[in-house]
Coordinates of C-alpha atoms and ligand atoms in Angstrom, one line a residue:
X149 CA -3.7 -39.9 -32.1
X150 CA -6.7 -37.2 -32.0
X151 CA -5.9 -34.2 -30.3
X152 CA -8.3 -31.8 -28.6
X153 CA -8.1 -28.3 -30.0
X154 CA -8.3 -25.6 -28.3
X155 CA -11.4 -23.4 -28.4
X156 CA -10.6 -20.9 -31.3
X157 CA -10.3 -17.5 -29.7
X158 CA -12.8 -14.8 -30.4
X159 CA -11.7 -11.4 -31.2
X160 CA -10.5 -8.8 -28.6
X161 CA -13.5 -6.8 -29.1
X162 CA -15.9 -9.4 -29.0
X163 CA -14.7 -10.9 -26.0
X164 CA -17.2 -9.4 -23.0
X165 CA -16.5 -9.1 -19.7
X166 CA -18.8 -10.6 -17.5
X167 CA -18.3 -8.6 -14.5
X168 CA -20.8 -11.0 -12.6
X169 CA -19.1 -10.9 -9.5
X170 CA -17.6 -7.8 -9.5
X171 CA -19.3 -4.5 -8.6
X172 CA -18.9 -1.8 -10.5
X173 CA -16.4 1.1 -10.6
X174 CA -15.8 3.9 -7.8
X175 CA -19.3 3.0 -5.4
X176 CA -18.1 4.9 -2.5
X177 CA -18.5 8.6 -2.7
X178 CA -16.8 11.0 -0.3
X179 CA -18.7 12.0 2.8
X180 CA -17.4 14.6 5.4
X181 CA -20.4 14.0 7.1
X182 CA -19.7 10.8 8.1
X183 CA -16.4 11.7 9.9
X184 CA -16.4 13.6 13.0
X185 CA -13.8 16.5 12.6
X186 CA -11.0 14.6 15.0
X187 CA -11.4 11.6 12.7
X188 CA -10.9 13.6 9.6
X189 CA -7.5 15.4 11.3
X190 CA -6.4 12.1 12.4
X191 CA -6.2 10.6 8.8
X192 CA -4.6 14.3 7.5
X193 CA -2.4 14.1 10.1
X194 CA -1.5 10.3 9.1
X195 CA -1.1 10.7 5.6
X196 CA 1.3 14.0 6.4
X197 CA 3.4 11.7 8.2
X198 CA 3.6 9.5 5.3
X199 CA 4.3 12.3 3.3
X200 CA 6.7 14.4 5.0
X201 CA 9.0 11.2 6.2
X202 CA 9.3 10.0 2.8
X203 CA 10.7 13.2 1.5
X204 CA 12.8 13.0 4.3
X205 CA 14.0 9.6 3.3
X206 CA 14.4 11.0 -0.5
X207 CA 16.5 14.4 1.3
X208 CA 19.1 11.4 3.4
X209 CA 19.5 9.1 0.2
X210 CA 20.6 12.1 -1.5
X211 CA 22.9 12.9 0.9
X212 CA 24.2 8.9 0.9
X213 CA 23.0 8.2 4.3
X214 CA 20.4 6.0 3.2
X215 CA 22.1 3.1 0.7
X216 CA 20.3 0.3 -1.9
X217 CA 17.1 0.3 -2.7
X218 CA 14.4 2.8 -1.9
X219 CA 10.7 2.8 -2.8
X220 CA 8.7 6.0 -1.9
X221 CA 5.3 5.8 -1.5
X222 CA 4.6 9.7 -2.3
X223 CA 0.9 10.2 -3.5
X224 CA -0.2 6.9 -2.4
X225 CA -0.8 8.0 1.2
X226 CA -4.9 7.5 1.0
X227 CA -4.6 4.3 0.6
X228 CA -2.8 3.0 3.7
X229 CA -4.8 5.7 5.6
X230 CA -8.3 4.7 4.6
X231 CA -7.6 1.1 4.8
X232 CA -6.3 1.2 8.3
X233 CA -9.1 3.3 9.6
X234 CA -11.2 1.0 7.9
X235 CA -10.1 -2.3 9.8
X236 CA -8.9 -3.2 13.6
X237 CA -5.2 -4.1 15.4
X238 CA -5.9 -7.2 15.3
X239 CA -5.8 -7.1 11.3
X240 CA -2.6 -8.1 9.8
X241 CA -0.9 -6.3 7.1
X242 CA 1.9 -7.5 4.5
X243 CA 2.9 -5.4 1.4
X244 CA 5.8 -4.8 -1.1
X245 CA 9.1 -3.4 -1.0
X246 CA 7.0 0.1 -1.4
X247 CA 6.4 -0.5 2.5
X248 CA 7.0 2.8 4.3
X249 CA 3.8 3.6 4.5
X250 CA 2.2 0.8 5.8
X251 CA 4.5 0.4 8.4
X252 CA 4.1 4.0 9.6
X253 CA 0.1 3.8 8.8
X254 CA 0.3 0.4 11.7
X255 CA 1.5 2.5 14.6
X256 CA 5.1 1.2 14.1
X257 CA 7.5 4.1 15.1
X258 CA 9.6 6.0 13.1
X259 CA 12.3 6.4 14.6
X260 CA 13.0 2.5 13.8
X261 CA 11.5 2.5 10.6
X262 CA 14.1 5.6 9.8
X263 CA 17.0 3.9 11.7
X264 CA 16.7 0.6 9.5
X265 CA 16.5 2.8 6.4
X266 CA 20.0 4.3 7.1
X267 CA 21.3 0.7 8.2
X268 CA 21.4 1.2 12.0
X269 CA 21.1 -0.6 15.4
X270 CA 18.3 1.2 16.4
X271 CA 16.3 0.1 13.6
X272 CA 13.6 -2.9 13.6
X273 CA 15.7 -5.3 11.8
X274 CA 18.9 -3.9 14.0
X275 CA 20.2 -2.4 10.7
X276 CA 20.7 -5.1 8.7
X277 CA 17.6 -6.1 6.1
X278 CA 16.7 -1.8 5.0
X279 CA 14.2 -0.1 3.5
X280 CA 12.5 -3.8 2.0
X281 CA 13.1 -5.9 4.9
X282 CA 11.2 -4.6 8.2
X283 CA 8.8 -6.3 10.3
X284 CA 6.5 -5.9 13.6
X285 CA 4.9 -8.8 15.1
X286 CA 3.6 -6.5 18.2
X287 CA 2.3 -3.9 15.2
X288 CA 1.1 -6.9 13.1
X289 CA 3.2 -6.0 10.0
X290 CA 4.9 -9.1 8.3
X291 CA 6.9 -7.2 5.8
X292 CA 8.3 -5.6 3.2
X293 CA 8.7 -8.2 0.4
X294 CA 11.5 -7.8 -2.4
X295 CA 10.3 -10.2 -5.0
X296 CA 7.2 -9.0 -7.2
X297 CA 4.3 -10.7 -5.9
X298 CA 5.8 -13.2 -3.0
X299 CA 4.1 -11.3 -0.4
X300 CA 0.6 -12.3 -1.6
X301 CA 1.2 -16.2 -0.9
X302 CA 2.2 -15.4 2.4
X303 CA -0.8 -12.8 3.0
X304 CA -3.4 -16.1 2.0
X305 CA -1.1 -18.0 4.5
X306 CA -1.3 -15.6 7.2
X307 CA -5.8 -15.8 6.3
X308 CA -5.4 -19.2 6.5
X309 CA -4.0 -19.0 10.2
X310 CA -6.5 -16.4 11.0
X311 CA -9.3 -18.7 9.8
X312 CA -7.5 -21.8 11.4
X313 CA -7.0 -20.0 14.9
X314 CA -10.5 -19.1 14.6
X315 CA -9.2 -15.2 15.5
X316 CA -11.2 -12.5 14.6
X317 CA -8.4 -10.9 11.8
X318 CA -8.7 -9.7 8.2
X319 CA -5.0 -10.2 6.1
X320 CA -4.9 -7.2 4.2
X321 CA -2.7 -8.2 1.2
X322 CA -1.4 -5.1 -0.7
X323 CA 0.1 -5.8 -3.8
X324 CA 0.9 -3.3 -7.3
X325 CA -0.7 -3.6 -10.8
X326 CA 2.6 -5.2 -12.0
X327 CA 2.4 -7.7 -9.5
X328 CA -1.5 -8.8 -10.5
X329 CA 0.5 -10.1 -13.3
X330 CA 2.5 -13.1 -11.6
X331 CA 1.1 -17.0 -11.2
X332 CA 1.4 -17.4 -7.7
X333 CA -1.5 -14.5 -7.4
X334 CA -3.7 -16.4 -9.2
X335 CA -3.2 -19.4 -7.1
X336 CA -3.3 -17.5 -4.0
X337 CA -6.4 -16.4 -5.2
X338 CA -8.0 -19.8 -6.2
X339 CA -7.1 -21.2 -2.8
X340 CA -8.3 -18.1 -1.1
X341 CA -11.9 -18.4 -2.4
X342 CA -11.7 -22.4 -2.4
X343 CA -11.3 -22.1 1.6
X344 CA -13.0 -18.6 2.3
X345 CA -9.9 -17.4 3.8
X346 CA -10.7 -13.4 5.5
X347 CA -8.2 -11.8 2.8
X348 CA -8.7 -8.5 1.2
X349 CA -6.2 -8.3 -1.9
X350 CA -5.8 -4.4 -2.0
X351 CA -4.3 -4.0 -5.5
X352 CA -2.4 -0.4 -5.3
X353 CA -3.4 0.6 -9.6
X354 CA -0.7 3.4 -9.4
X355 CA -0.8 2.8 -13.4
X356 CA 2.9 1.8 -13.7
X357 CA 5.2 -1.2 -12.9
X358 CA 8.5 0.5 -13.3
X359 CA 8.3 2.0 -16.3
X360 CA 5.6 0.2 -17.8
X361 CA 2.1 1.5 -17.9
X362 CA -0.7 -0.7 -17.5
X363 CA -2.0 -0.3 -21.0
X364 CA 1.3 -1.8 -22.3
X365 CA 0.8 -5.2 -20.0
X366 CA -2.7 -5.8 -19.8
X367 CA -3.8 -8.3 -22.0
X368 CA -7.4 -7.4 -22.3
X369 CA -8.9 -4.8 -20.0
X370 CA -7.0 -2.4 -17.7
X371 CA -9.6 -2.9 -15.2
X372 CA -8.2 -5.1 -12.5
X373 CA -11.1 -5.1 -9.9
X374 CA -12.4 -8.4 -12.3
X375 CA -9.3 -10.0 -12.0
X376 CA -10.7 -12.5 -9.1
X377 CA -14.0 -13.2 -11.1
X378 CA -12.7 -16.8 -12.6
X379 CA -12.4 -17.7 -8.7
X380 CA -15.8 -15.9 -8.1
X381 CA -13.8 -13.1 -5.7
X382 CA -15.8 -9.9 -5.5
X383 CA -14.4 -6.7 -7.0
X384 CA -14.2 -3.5 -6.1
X385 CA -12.8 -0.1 -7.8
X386 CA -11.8 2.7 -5.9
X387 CA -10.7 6.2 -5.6
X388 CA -7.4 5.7 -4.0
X389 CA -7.1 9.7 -3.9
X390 CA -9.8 10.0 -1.8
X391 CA -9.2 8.5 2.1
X392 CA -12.6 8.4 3.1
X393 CA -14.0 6.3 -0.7
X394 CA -11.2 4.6 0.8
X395 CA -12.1 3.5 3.9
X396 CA -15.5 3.2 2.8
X397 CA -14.6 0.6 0.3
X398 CA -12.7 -1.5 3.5
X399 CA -15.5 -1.2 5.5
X400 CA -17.4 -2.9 3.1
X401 CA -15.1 -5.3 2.2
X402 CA -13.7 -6.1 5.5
X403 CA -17.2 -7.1 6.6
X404 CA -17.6 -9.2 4.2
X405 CA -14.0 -11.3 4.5
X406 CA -14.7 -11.0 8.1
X407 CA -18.0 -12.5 8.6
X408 CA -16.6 -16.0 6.6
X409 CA -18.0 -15.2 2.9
X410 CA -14.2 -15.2 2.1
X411 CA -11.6 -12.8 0.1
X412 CA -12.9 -9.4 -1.5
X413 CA -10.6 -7.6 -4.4
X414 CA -10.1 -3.2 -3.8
X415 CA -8.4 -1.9 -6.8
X416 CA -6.9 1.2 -5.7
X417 CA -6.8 4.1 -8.5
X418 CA -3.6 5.9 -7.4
X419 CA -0.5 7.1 -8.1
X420 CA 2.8 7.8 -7.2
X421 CA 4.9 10.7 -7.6
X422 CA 8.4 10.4 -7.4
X423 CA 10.3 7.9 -9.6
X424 CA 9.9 3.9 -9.2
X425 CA 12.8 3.7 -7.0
X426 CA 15.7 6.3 -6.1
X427 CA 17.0 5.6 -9.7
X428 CA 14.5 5.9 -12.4
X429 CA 14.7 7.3 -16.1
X430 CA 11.6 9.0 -16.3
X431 CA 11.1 8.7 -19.3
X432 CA 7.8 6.5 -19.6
X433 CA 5.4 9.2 -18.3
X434 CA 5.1 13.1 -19.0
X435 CA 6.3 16.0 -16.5
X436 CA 2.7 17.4 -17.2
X437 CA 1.1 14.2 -16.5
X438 CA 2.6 14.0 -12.7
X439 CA 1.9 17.7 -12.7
X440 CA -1.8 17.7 -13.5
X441 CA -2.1 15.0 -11.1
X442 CA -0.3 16.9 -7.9
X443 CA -2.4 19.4 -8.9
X444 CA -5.8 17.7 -9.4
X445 CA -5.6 14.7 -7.1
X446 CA -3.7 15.1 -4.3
X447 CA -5.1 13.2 -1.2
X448 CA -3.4 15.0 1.4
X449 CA -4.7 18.4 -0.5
X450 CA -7.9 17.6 -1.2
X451 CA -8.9 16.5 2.4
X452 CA -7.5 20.0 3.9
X453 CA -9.6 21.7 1.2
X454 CA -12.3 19.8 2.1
X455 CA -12.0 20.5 5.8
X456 CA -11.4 24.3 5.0
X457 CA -14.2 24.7 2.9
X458 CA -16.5 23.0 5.1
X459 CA -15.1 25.6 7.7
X460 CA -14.2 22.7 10.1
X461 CA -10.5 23.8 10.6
X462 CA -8.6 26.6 10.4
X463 CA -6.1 27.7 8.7
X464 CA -3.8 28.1 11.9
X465 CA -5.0 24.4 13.2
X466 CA -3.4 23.1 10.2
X467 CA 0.1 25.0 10.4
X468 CA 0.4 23.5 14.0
X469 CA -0.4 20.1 12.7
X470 CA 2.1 20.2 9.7
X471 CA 4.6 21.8 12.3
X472 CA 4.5 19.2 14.7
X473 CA 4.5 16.3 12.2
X474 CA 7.5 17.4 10.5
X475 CA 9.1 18.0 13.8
X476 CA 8.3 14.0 14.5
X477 CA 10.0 13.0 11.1
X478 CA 13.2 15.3 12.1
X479 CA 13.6 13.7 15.5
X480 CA 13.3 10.2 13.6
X481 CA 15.8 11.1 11.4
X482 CA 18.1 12.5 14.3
X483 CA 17.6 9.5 15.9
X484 CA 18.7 7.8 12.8
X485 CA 21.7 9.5 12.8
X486 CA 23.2 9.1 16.4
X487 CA 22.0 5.4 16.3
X488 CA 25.3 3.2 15.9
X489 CA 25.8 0.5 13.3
X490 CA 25.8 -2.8 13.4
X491 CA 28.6 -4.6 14.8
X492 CA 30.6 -7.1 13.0
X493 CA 30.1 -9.6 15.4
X494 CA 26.2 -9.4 14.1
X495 CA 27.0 -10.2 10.9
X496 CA 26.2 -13.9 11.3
X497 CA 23.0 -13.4 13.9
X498 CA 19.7 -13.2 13.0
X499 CA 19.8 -15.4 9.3
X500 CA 18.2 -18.9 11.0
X501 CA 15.3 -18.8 13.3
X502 CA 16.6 -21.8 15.9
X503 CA 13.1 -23.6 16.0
Ligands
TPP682 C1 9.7 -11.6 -9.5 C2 10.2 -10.3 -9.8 N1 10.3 -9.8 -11.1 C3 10.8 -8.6 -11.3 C4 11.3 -7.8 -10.3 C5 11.8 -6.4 -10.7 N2 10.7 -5.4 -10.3 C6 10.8 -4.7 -9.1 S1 9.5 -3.7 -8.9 C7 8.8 -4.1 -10.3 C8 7.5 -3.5 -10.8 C9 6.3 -3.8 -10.0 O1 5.3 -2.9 -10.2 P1 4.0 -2.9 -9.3 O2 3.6 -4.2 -8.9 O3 3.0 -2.1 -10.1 O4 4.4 -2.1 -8.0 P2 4.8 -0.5 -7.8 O5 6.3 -0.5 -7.9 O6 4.1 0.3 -8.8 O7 4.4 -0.2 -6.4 C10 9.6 -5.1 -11.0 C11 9.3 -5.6 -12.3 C12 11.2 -8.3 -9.0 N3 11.6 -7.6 -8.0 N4 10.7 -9.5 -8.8
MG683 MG1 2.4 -0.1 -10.0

């Protein structure tokens, strides 16, 4: 019997990339002039929430009052920030087990997001799914996924019931660089642009699943904005350090899922940090390399520069800001605290919907 062989490969180098589809690298450049000063010290104000609970979180896992897993989202505050400011309430958001953020960046309140952390009643799964397992129909947040890549199905599914509702929402579907490389993605993606479902897949590049950097599992090009280009999804790269490229970028691409020309790709340059999880090696990354960017990139820094410089703010304006924000994150964590835990009698409730 003939068989059909397969088309001999041509060598890495050779092989182009033809970015067709995709637009190229970092568009959107940074303009304070297109934020009015409250906008700008609402998003500093937002991504110093993010900030400041987190470390909280990493302070009461140290001291064992928060137990399994724990994903911070340190350094990758500009991306939750832009995107929101970039989109509407009505726009629904699912995301990773690195979900802190988002939750806090859709209005949902701390003090349950901190109470489910530490595993009590007062949290918004009553204590009992933690730092992976939160949701918020009324805040339009459908999770906090465990398994690598399962939450981007479900985002295409949740477009699809936009689109089938006929309601005016955008899914935003965050997912990590790891992640990009699962199946299911790639058929999320095929059906997305096959139906012209209003997804945006925001791809958060922080350049490392675990401990392994993008160079080592990229096949070809580290470049992920392309990634949709077989399924002729447009591409975006972005400063994910910067929270207005950021919300520039969603405008753009918002619009476009929006008004029924179907799913849009943001790769997010960012970067996170603190370790993977509360237990990581460290050992796949340099001290100086996390250094130089803290030092270099930071989005929360960077904006109060920018605000400074520009002689928007004062100095004082800002100290009252960060006061009162950390003040927020120490009542959450109070109310953490003097929240009781789960009964036994609950241990049973909640695992079937009755339909
Ligand atoms: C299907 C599956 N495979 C492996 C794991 C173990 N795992 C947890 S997080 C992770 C890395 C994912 O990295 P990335 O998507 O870049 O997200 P980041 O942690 O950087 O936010 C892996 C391999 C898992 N949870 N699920
Ligand atoms: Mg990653």
């Amino acid at each position: 019997m003939a068989t059909k062989k397969a088309p001999a490969k041509k060598p890495a180098a050779k092989r182009k990339t033809a970015a067709a589809s995709a637009t190229k690298a970092a568009a959107a450049k940074s303009s304070v002039a297109k934020a009015s000063k409250e906008d700008l010290l609402h998003y500093y104000k937002e991504m110093l929430a993010i900030r400041r609970f987190e470390e909280k979180a990493g302070q009461m896992y140290g001291m064992g009052l928060i137990g399994g897993f724990c994903h911070l989202y340190i350094g990758q505050e500009a991306v939750v920030v832009g995107m929101r400011a970039a989109t509407t309430e009505n726009d629904t958001v699912v995301t990773s087990y690195r979900d802190h953020g988002h939750m806090l960046a859709c209005g949902m309140d701390p003090d349950g997001v901190m109470a489910e952390l530490t595993g009590r009643r007062g949290g918004y799964s009553k204590g009992k799914g933690g730092s992976m397992h939160m949701f918020s129909h009324d805040k339009k947040f459908y999770g906090g996924h465990g398994i690598v890549g399962a939450q981007v199905p479900i985002g295409t599914g949740i477009a699809f019931a936009h689109q089938y509702l006929e309601e005016p929402a955008v899914s935003l579907t965050y997912l990590g660089d790891g992640a990009l490389n699962q199946g299911q993605v790639y058929e999320s993606f095929n059906m997305a642009a096959l139906w012209k479902l209003p997804v945006i897949y925001i791809i958060e590049n922080n350049k490392y699943g675990m401990g392994t950097s993008i160079e080592r599992s990229s096949a070809k090009s580290t470049e992920l904005y392309h990634r949709g280009q077989a399924y002729g999804i447009p591409g975006q790269q972005v400063d994910g350090m910067d929270v207005l490229a950021v919300k520039e970028a969603g405008e753009k691409a918002a619009d476009h899922a929006r008004n029924g020309k179907g799913p849009f790709i943001l790769e997010m340059m960012t970067y996170r940090y603190r370790g993977h999880s509360m237990s990581d090696p460290a050992k796949y990354r340099s001290k100086e390399e996390v250094q130089k960017m803290r030092q270099e990139r930071d989005p929360i820094e960077r904006l109060r520069g920018m605000m400074l410089d520009q002689g928007l703010v004062e100095e004082t304006e800002l100290k009252d800001l960060d006061r009162a924000v950390k003040a927020r994150v120490s009542a959450a964590a109070e109310f953490a605290q003097n929240s009781p835990e789960p009964d036994p009698s609950e241990l049973f409730t909640d695992i079937y919907v009755e339909a």
